[in-house]
Amino acid sequence: MNIFFRLPSTRLPKAAAVFAAILAFCVAGEGWAQTAATPAPLVAYPIGDSLVFAGSAGLVLGSHFLEAHKPKPDLSALSTANIPPFDRWYTTHRSEPLSLASDATLIGAVLLPAVLIPSLNRNELVASGVVYAEALAVSYGLKSIVKGLVVRYRPYAYAPNPSPAVLKDPELESSFPSGHVTVAFAAAVAGGYNFRLYDARPAARAGVWAGGLALARAAAGPRVWSGNHFLSDVVAAGGVGGSAGRP
């Protein structure tokens, strides 16, 4: 049996239905938030924004339930022959330094939009902050629920003679998609859109977009090189995160 990428069929129907319902909840909240008429570029709308955050929290809580019901890891059933050729690059032991490097670039990507703060008044700061936080919350919720639904062993599980710590890793079967890359690209896109609403300088806009996307890309590379993710994990995560970051 090919277990490189699979959906546990015994829990998929109910889980998928719950996922669809909560996602619709998020979308409804976002739509409600956008209906508020205001002359400002962005506005914090309590009801709609609360629905978005509540829906995202629901996705995260649901993912914990799904993770708890995943089958126990069985490394004896793994074979690199089941990995697509484009994903066979770094089936190696986990690299802690490279993992820490991706942590640092993720933090940089999330904090970069803070360069906008000095140019905002109090109301603008609250509104842009809420919209930015929504993008991060939705991206985190989406990556969490997909990780809970999908069984995919991390690349380092395929390394020869894995350490005992590998079997104890609670995220061993949650390689798809990359959480770091999902959130990093959501931050880059949401930050870029927010910045362009409040700063008319083309060079400044281009700098924030380029910087955010560069940091997001910098977070993606080490996730693969460190043995934490397959290439397809980070590519899919970039798409999910970028979509979540759009206003």
PDB file of C-alpha atoms in Angstrom:
ATOM      1  CA  MET A   1       0.000   0.000   0.000  1.00  0.00           C
ATOM      2  CA  ASN A   2       1.278   3.433  -0.892  1.00  0.00           C
ATOM      3  CA  ILE A   3       1.173   5.461   2.312  1.00  0.00           C
ATOM      4  CA  PHE A   4       3.215   8.396   1.071  1.00  0.00           C
ATOM      5  CA  PHE A   5       0.035  10.481   0.920  1.00  0.00           C
ATOM      6  CA  ARG A   6      -3.388   9.285   2.013  1.00  0.00           C
ATOM      7  CA  LEU A   7      -6.635  10.298   3.669  1.00  0.00           C
ATOM      8  CA  PRO A   8      -7.817   7.889   6.388  1.00  0.00           C
ATOM      9  CA  SER A   9     -11.145   6.821   4.903  1.00  0.00           C
ATOM     10  CA  THR A  10     -12.792   5.920   8.213  1.00  0.00           C
ATOM     11  CA  ARG A  11     -12.907   9.550   9.349  1.00  0.00           C
ATOM     12  CA  LEU A  12     -12.797  11.491   6.114  1.00  0.00           C
ATOM     13  CA  PRO A  13     -16.544  12.001   5.404  1.00  0.00           C
ATOM     14  CA  LYS A  14     -17.411  13.495   8.792  1.00  0.00           C
ATOM     15  CA  ALA A  15     -14.182  15.440   9.043  1.00  0.00           C
ATOM     16  CA  ALA A  16     -14.597  16.873   5.545  1.00  0.00           C
ATOM     17  CA  ALA A  17     -18.159  17.942   6.341  1.00  0.00           C
ATOM     18  CA  VAL A  18     -17.051  19.699   9.528  1.00  0.00           C
ATOM     19  CA  PHE A  19     -14.148  21.333   7.660  1.00  0.00           C
ATOM     20  CA  ALA A  20     -16.497  22.624   4.948  1.00  0.00           C
ATOM     21  CA  ALA A  21     -18.943  23.995   7.512  1.00  0.00           C
ATOM     22  CA  ILE A  22     -16.282  25.829   9.508  1.00  0.00           C
ATOM     23  CA  LEU A  23     -14.634  27.172   6.357  1.00  0.00           C
ATOM     24  CA  ALA A  24     -18.011  28.516   5.209  1.00  0.00           C
ATOM     25  CA  PHE A  25     -18.306  30.134   8.647  1.00  0.00           C
ATOM     26  CA  CYS A  26     -14.965  31.894   8.081  1.00  0.00           C
ATOM     27  CA  VAL A  27     -15.955  33.039   4.604  1.00  0.00           C
ATOM     28  CA  ALA A  28     -19.307  34.316   5.841  1.00  0.00           C
ATOM     29  CA  GLY A  29     -17.590  36.265   8.595  1.00  0.00           C
ATOM     30  CA  GLU A  30     -15.096  37.773   6.170  1.00  0.00           C
ATOM     31  CA  GLY A  31     -17.903  38.778   3.817  1.00  0.00           C
ATOM     32  CA  TRP A  32     -19.859  40.303   6.667  1.00  0.00           C
ATOM     33  CA  ALA A  33     -16.795  42.285   7.733  1.00  0.00           C
ATOM     34  CA  GLN A  34     -16.360  43.672   4.211  1.00  0.00           C
ATOM     35  CA  THR A  35     -19.921  45.033   4.084  1.00  0.00           C
ATOM     36  CA  ALA A  36     -19.160  47.842   6.513  1.00  0.00           C
ATOM     37  CA  ALA A  37     -19.208  51.191   4.697  1.00  0.00           C
ATOM     38  CA  THR A  38     -16.292  53.404   5.700  1.00  0.00           C
ATOM     39  CA  PRO A  39     -14.040  55.997   4.064  1.00  0.00           C
ATOM     40  CA  ALA A  40     -10.972  54.338   5.607  1.00  0.00           C
ATOM     41  CA  PRO A  41      -9.053  51.727   3.565  1.00  0.00           C
ATOM     42  CA  LEU A  42      -9.723  49.090   6.218  1.00  0.00           C
ATOM     43  CA  VAL A  43     -12.174  48.762   9.093  1.00  0.00           C
ATOM     44  CA  ALA A  44     -12.464  46.515  12.130  1.00  0.00           C
ATOM     45  CA  TYR A  45     -15.997  45.122  12.196  1.00  0.00           C
ATOM     46  CA  PRO A  46     -16.572  43.278  15.507  1.00  0.00           C
ATOM     47  CA  ILE A  47     -19.183  40.738  14.412  1.00  0.00           C
ATOM     48  CA  GLY A  48     -17.610  39.704  11.132  1.00  0.00           C
ATOM     49  CA  ASP A  49     -14.083  39.713  12.528  1.00  0.00           C
ATOM     50  CA  SER A  50     -15.201  37.623  15.498  1.00  0.00           C
ATOM     51  CA  LEU A  51     -16.686  35.046  13.133  1.00  0.00           C
ATOM     52  CA  VAL A  52     -13.416  34.813  11.238  1.00  0.00           C
ATOM     53  CA  PHE A  53     -11.371  34.300  14.399  1.00  0.00           C
ATOM     54  CA  ALA A  54     -13.911  31.842  15.829  1.00  0.00           C
ATOM     55  CA  GLY A  55     -13.945  29.841  12.614  1.00  0.00           C
ATOM     56  CA  SER A  56     -10.152  29.734  12.520  1.00  0.00           C
ATOM     57  CA  ALA A  57     -10.074  28.563  16.136  1.00  0.00           C
ATOM     58  CA  GLY A  58     -12.592  25.875  15.239  1.00  0.00           C
ATOM     59  CA  LEU A  59     -10.322  24.615  12.482  1.00  0.00           C
ATOM     60  CA  VAL A  60      -7.387  24.413  14.890  1.00  0.00           C
ATOM     61  CA  LEU A  61      -9.422  22.587  17.548  1.00  0.00           C
ATOM     62  CA  GLY A  62     -10.756  20.198  14.924  1.00  0.00           C
ATOM     63  CA  SER A  63      -7.235  19.476  13.760  1.00  0.00           C
ATOM     64  CA  HIS A  64      -6.218  18.412  17.277  1.00  0.00           C
ATOM     65  CA  PHE A  65      -9.073  15.898  17.322  1.00  0.00           C
ATOM     66  CA  LEU A  66      -8.054  14.519  13.940  1.00  0.00           C
ATOM     67  CA  GLU A  67      -4.369  14.328  14.891  1.00  0.00           C
ATOM     68  CA  ALA A  68      -5.266  12.374  18.016  1.00  0.00           C
ATOM     69  CA  HIS A  69      -7.053   9.760  15.888  1.00  0.00           C
ATOM     70  CA  LYS A  70      -4.335   9.212  13.326  1.00  0.00           C
ATOM     71  CA  PRO A  71      -2.920   5.676  13.157  1.00  0.00           C
ATOM     72  CA  LYS A  72       0.251   4.992  15.118  1.00  0.00           C
ATOM     73  CA  PRO A  73       3.410   5.495  13.076  1.00  0.00           C
ATOM     74  CA  ASP A  74       4.765   2.403  11.335  1.00  0.00           C
ATOM     75  CA  LEU A  75       8.115   3.177   9.748  1.00  0.00           C
ATOM     76  CA  SER A  76       8.527  -0.410   8.566  1.00  0.00           C
ATOM     77  CA  ALA A  77       5.904   0.241   5.886  1.00  0.00           C
ATOM     78  CA  LEU A  78       7.732   3.235   4.433  1.00  0.00           C
ATOM     79  CA  SER A  79       9.572   3.029   1.117  1.00  0.00           C
ATOM     80  CA  THR A  80      11.248   5.768  -0.878  1.00  0.00           C
ATOM     81  CA  ALA A  81       9.879   4.001  -3.977  1.00  0.00           C
ATOM     82  CA  ASN A  82       6.486   5.486  -3.087  1.00  0.00           C
ATOM     83  CA  ILE A  83       7.839   9.048  -3.147  1.00  0.00           C
ATOM     84  CA  PRO A  84       7.445  10.948  -6.438  1.00  0.00           C
ATOM     85  CA  PRO A  85      10.824  11.746  -8.050  1.00  0.00           C
ATOM     86  CA  PHE A  86      10.495  15.494  -7.453  1.00  0.00           C
ATOM     87  CA  ASP A  87      10.043  14.863  -3.720  1.00  0.00           C
ATOM     88  CA  ARG A  88      13.011  12.555  -3.153  1.00  0.00           C
ATOM     89  CA  TRP A  89      15.634  15.246  -2.642  1.00  0.00           C
ATOM     90  CA  TYR A  90      16.020  15.383   1.126  1.00  0.00           C
ATOM     91  CA  THR A  91      14.863  12.130   2.714  1.00  0.00           C
ATOM     92  CA  THR A  92      17.485  12.614   5.376  1.00  0.00           C
ATOM     93  CA  HIS A  93      17.849  13.022   9.101  1.00  0.00           C
ATOM     94  CA  ARG A  94      16.331  16.189  10.530  1.00  0.00           C
ATOM     95  CA  SER A  95      18.679  19.180  10.696  1.00  0.00           C
ATOM     96  CA  GLU A  96      18.104  21.294  13.796  1.00  0.00           C
ATOM     97  CA  PRO A  97      20.156  24.315  12.602  1.00  0.00           C
ATOM     98  CA  LEU A  98      18.188  24.526   9.357  1.00  0.00           C
ATOM     99  CA  SER A  99      14.939  24.116  11.282  1.00  0.00           C
ATOM    100  CA  LEU A 100      15.916  27.063  13.477  1.00  0.00           C
ATOM    101  CA  ALA A 101      16.806  29.086  10.375  1.00  0.00           C
ATOM    102  CA  SER A 102      13.288  28.587   9.018  1.00  0.00           C
ATOM    103  CA  ASP A 103      11.876  29.646  12.401  1.00  0.00           C
ATOM    104  CA  ALA A 104      13.843  32.890  12.212  1.00  0.00           C
ATOM    105  CA  THR A 105      12.745  33.732   8.678  1.00  0.00           C
ATOM    106  CA  LEU A 106       9.120  33.007   9.557  1.00  0.00           C
ATOM    107  CA  ILE A 107       9.337  35.464  12.453  1.00  0.00           C
ATOM    108  CA  GLY A 108      10.885  38.036  10.127  1.00  0.00           C
ATOM    109  CA  ALA A 109       8.104  37.595   7.573  1.00  0.00           C
ATOM    110  CA  VAL A 110       5.411  38.044  10.236  1.00  0.00           C
ATOM    111  CA  LEU A 111       7.059  41.136  11.749  1.00  0.00           C
ATOM    112  CA  LEU A 112       7.970  42.914   8.489  1.00  0.00           C
ATOM    113  CA  PRO A 113       4.596  44.730   8.109  1.00  0.00           C
ATOM    114  CA  ALA A 114       5.375  46.513  11.387  1.00  0.00           C
ATOM    115  CA  VAL A 115       7.273  49.057   9.261  1.00  0.00           C
ATOM    116  CA  LEU A 116       3.843  50.513   8.505  1.00  0.00           C
ATOM    117  CA  ILE A 117       3.062  51.324  12.151  1.00  0.00           C
ATOM    118  CA  PRO A 118       4.659  54.820  12.347  1.00  0.00           C
ATOM    119  CA  SER A 119       2.491  56.093   9.487  1.00  0.00           C
ATOM    120  CA  LEU A 120      -0.846  54.990  10.967  1.00  0.00           C
ATOM    121  CA  ASN A 121      -3.181  56.738  13.346  1.00  0.00           C
ATOM    122  CA  ARG A 122      -4.845  54.793  16.144  1.00  0.00           C
ATOM    123  CA  ASN A 123      -7.957  53.717  14.208  1.00  0.00           C
ATOM    124  CA  GLU A 124      -5.947  52.716  11.157  1.00  0.00           C
ATOM    125  CA  LEU A 125      -3.555  50.711  13.314  1.00  0.00           C
ATOM    126  CA  VAL A 126      -6.401  48.771  14.915  1.00  0.00           C
ATOM    127  CA  ALA A 127      -8.160  48.090  11.604  1.00  0.00           C
ATOM    128  CA  SER A 128      -5.054  47.031   9.695  1.00  0.00           C
ATOM    129  CA  GLY A 129      -3.865  44.964  12.641  1.00  0.00           C
ATOM    130  CA  VAL A 130      -7.154  43.079  12.847  1.00  0.00           C
ATOM    131  CA  VAL A 131      -7.229  42.359   9.105  1.00  0.00           C
ATOM    132  CA  TYR A 132      -3.603  41.210   9.185  1.00  0.00           C
ATOM    133  CA  ALA A 133      -4.259  38.980  12.200  1.00  0.00           C
ATOM    134  CA  GLU A 134      -7.260  37.483  10.419  1.00  0.00           C
ATOM    135  CA  ALA A 135      -5.083  36.453   7.491  1.00  0.00           C
ATOM    136  CA  LEU A 136      -2.610  34.760   9.826  1.00  0.00           C
ATOM    137  CA  ALA A 137      -5.394  33.081  11.810  1.00  0.00           C
ATOM    138  CA  VAL A 138      -7.145  31.732   8.713  1.00  0.00           C
ATOM    139  CA  SER A 139      -3.870  30.466   7.231  1.00  0.00           C
ATOM    140  CA  TYR A 140      -2.983  28.741  10.493  1.00  0.00           C
ATOM    141  CA  GLY A 141      -6.443  27.187  10.740  1.00  0.00           C
ATOM    142  CA  LEU A 142      -6.343  25.945   7.148  1.00  0.00           C
ATOM    143  CA  LYS A 143      -2.901  24.348   7.451  1.00  0.00           C
ATOM    144  CA  SER A 144      -3.907  22.769  10.775  1.00  0.00           C
ATOM    145  CA  ILE A 145      -7.066  21.094   9.485  1.00  0.00           C
ATOM    146  CA  VAL A 146      -5.326  19.788   6.362  1.00  0.00           C
ATOM    147  CA  LYS A 147      -2.514  18.368   8.488  1.00  0.00           C
ATOM    148  CA  GLY A 148      -5.153  16.645  10.594  1.00  0.00           C
ATOM    149  CA  LEU A 149      -6.887  15.161   7.557  1.00  0.00           C
ATOM    150  CA  VAL A 150      -3.823  14.000   5.632  1.00  0.00           C
ATOM    151  CA  VAL A 151      -1.388  11.272   6.650  1.00  0.00           C
ATOM    152  CA  ARG A 152       2.022  11.993   5.181  1.00  0.00           C
ATOM    153  CA  TYR A 153       5.240  11.036   6.916  1.00  0.00           C
ATOM    154  CA  ARG A 154       7.959  13.666   7.081  1.00  0.00           C
ATOM    155  CA  PRO A 155      11.063  13.129   4.931  1.00  0.00           C
ATOM    156  CA  TYR A 156      13.265  12.382   7.929  1.00  0.00           C
ATOM    157  CA  ALA A 157      11.088   9.344   8.670  1.00  0.00           C
ATOM    158  CA  TYR A 158      12.582   7.748   5.524  1.00  0.00           C
ATOM    159  CA  ALA A 159      16.182   8.225   6.672  1.00  0.00           C
ATOM    160  CA  PRO A 160      18.110   5.027   7.470  1.00  0.00           C
ATOM    161  CA  ASN A 161      18.307   4.065  11.138  1.00  0.00           C
ATOM    162  CA  PRO A 162      16.007   6.811  12.489  1.00  0.00           C
ATOM    163  CA  SER A 163      16.539   7.754  16.112  1.00  0.00           C
ATOM    164  CA  PRO A 164      14.039   6.683  18.800  1.00  0.00           C
ATOM    165  CA  ALA A 165      12.970  10.311  19.081  1.00  0.00           C
ATOM    166  CA  VAL A 166      11.543  10.142  15.552  1.00  0.00           C
ATOM    167  CA  LEU A 167       8.849   7.668  16.563  1.00  0.00           C
ATOM    168  CA  LYS A 168       7.850   9.932  19.449  1.00  0.00           C
ATOM    169  CA  ASP A 169       7.455  12.993  17.255  1.00  0.00           C
ATOM    170  CA  PRO A 170       3.753  13.996  17.506  1.00  0.00           C
ATOM    171  CA  GLU A 171       3.942  15.586  14.034  1.00  0.00           C
ATOM    172  CA  LEU A 172       5.682  12.687  12.304  1.00  0.00           C
ATOM    173  CA  GLU A 173       2.634  11.984  10.097  1.00  0.00           C
ATOM    174  CA  SER A 174       1.790  15.642   9.475  1.00  0.00           C
ATOM    175  CA  SER A 175       4.170  16.703   6.726  1.00  0.00           C
ATOM    176  CA  PHE A 176       1.510  18.175   4.414  1.00  0.00           C
ATOM    177  CA  PRO A 177       1.363  21.147   4.122  1.00  0.00           C
ATOM    178  CA  SER A 178       4.191  23.164   5.675  1.00  0.00           C
ATOM    179  CA  GLY A 179       2.855  25.338   8.473  1.00  0.00           C
ATOM    180  CA  HIS A 180       5.865  27.651   8.392  1.00  0.00           C
ATOM    181  CA  VAL A 181       5.458  28.359   4.690  1.00  0.00           C
ATOM    182  CA  THR A 182       1.669  28.724   4.889  1.00  0.00           C
ATOM    183  CA  VAL A 183       1.875  31.423   7.552  1.00  0.00           C
ATOM    184  CA  ALA A 184       4.933  33.105   5.991  1.00  0.00           C
ATOM    185  CA  PHE A 185       3.230  33.564   2.615  1.00  0.00           C
ATOM    186  CA  ALA A 186      -0.002  34.697   4.272  1.00  0.00           C
ATOM    187  CA  ALA A 187       2.036  37.326   6.135  1.00  0.00           C
ATOM    188  CA  ALA A 188       3.825  38.432   2.967  1.00  0.00           C
ATOM    189  CA  VAL A 189       0.649  38.845   0.921  1.00  0.00           C
ATOM    190  CA  ALA A 190      -1.493  40.368   3.686  1.00  0.00           C
ATOM    191  CA  GLY A 191       1.334  42.719   4.665  1.00  0.00           C
ATOM    192  CA  GLY A 192       1.854  43.808   1.072  1.00  0.00           C
ATOM    193  CA  TYR A 193      -1.826  44.541   0.531  1.00  0.00           C
ATOM    194  CA  ASN A 194      -2.132  46.403   3.822  1.00  0.00           C
ATOM    195  CA  PHE A 195       0.932  48.531   3.123  1.00  0.00           C
ATOM    196  CA  ARG A 196      -0.245  49.647  -0.302  1.00  0.00           C
ATOM    197  CA  LEU A 197      -3.469  51.001   1.203  1.00  0.00           C
ATOM    198  CA  TYR A 198      -1.619  53.415   3.463  1.00  0.00           C
ATOM    199  CA  ASP A 199       1.588  54.290   1.623  1.00  0.00           C
ATOM    200  CA  ALA A 200       1.471  55.777  -1.870  1.00  0.00           C
ATOM    201  CA  ARG A 201       5.229  55.566  -2.513  1.00  0.00           C
ATOM    202  CA  PRO A 202       5.831  52.987  -5.279  1.00  0.00           C
ATOM    203  CA  ALA A 203       9.347  52.201  -4.073  1.00  0.00           C
ATOM    204  CA  ALA A 204       8.156  51.592  -0.510  1.00  0.00           C
ATOM    205  CA  ARG A 205       5.322  49.357  -1.710  1.00  0.00           C
ATOM    206  CA  ALA A 206       7.676  47.365  -3.906  1.00  0.00           C
ATOM    207  CA  GLY A 207      10.143  47.041  -1.037  1.00  0.00           C
ATOM    208  CA  VAL A 208       7.569  45.612   1.360  1.00  0.00           C
ATOM    209  CA  TRP A 209       6.256  43.169  -1.252  1.00  0.00           C
ATOM    210  CA  ALA A 210       9.745  42.068  -2.248  1.00  0.00           C
ATOM    211  CA  GLY A 211      10.928  41.805   1.347  1.00  0.00           C
ATOM    212  CA  GLY A 212       7.896  39.827   2.492  1.00  0.00           C
ATOM    213  CA  LEU A 213       8.015  37.372  -0.396  1.00  0.00           C
ATOM    214  CA  ALA A 214      11.788  36.990  -0.035  1.00  0.00           C
ATOM    215  CA  LEU A 215      11.431  36.118   3.650  1.00  0.00           C
ATOM    216  CA  ALA A 216       8.602  33.695   2.878  1.00  0.00           C
ATOM    217  CA  ARG A 217      10.765  32.040   0.221  1.00  0.00           C
ATOM    218  CA  ALA A 218      13.665  31.972   2.659  1.00  0.00           C
ATOM    219  CA  ALA A 219      11.470  30.121   5.137  1.00  0.00           C
ATOM    220  CA  ALA A 220      10.518  27.548   2.490  1.00  0.00           C
ATOM    221  CA  GLY A 221      14.016  26.418   1.507  1.00  0.00           C
ATOM    222  CA  PRO A 222      15.221  25.290   4.944  1.00  0.00           C
ATOM    223  CA  ARG A 223      11.956  23.400   5.531  1.00  0.00           C
ATOM    224  CA  VAL A 224      12.951  21.113   2.651  1.00  0.00           C
ATOM    225  CA  TRP A 225      16.724  21.074   3.233  1.00  0.00           C
ATOM    226  CA  SER A 226      16.245  20.232   6.920  1.00  0.00           C
ATOM    227  CA  GLY A 227      14.280  17.073   6.124  1.00  0.00           C
ATOM    228  CA  ASN A 228      11.081  18.465   7.655  1.00  0.00           C
ATOM    229  CA  HIS A 229       9.095  18.733   4.415  1.00  0.00           C
ATOM    230  CA  PHE A 230       8.871  17.528   0.851  1.00  0.00           C
ATOM    231  CA  LEU A 231       9.009  20.044  -1.979  1.00  0.00           C
ATOM    232  CA  SER A 232       5.308  19.532  -2.688  1.00  0.00           C
ATOM    233  CA  ASP A 233       4.534  20.372   0.957  1.00  0.00           C
ATOM    234  CA  VAL A 234       6.020  23.845   0.663  1.00  0.00           C
ATOM    235  CA  VAL A 235       4.650  24.535  -2.826  1.00  0.00           C
ATOM    236  CA  ALA A 236       1.110  23.725  -1.690  1.00  0.00           C
ATOM    237  CA  ALA A 237       1.631  25.733   1.490  1.00  0.00           C
ATOM    238  CA  GLY A 238       2.689  28.783  -0.515  1.00  0.00           C
ATOM    239  CA  GLY A 239      -0.559  28.627  -2.461  1.00  0.00           C
ATOM    240  CA  VAL A 240      -2.706  28.192   0.651  1.00  0.00           C
ATOM    241  CA  GLY A 241      -0.926  30.951   2.556  1.00  0.00           C
ATOM    242  CA  GLY A 242      -0.952  33.382  -0.356  1.00  0.00           C
ATOM    243  CA  SER A 243      -4.682  32.826  -0.858  1.00  0.00           C
ATOM    244  CA  ALA A 244      -5.402  33.356   2.838  1.00  0.00           C
ATOM    245  CA  GLY A 245      -3.433  36.606   2.787  1.00  0.00           C
ATOM    246  CA  ARG A 246      -5.509  38.241   0.057  1.00  0.00           C
ATOM    247  CA  PRO A 247      -8.063  40.776   1.328  1.00  0.00           C
TER     248      PRO A 247
END
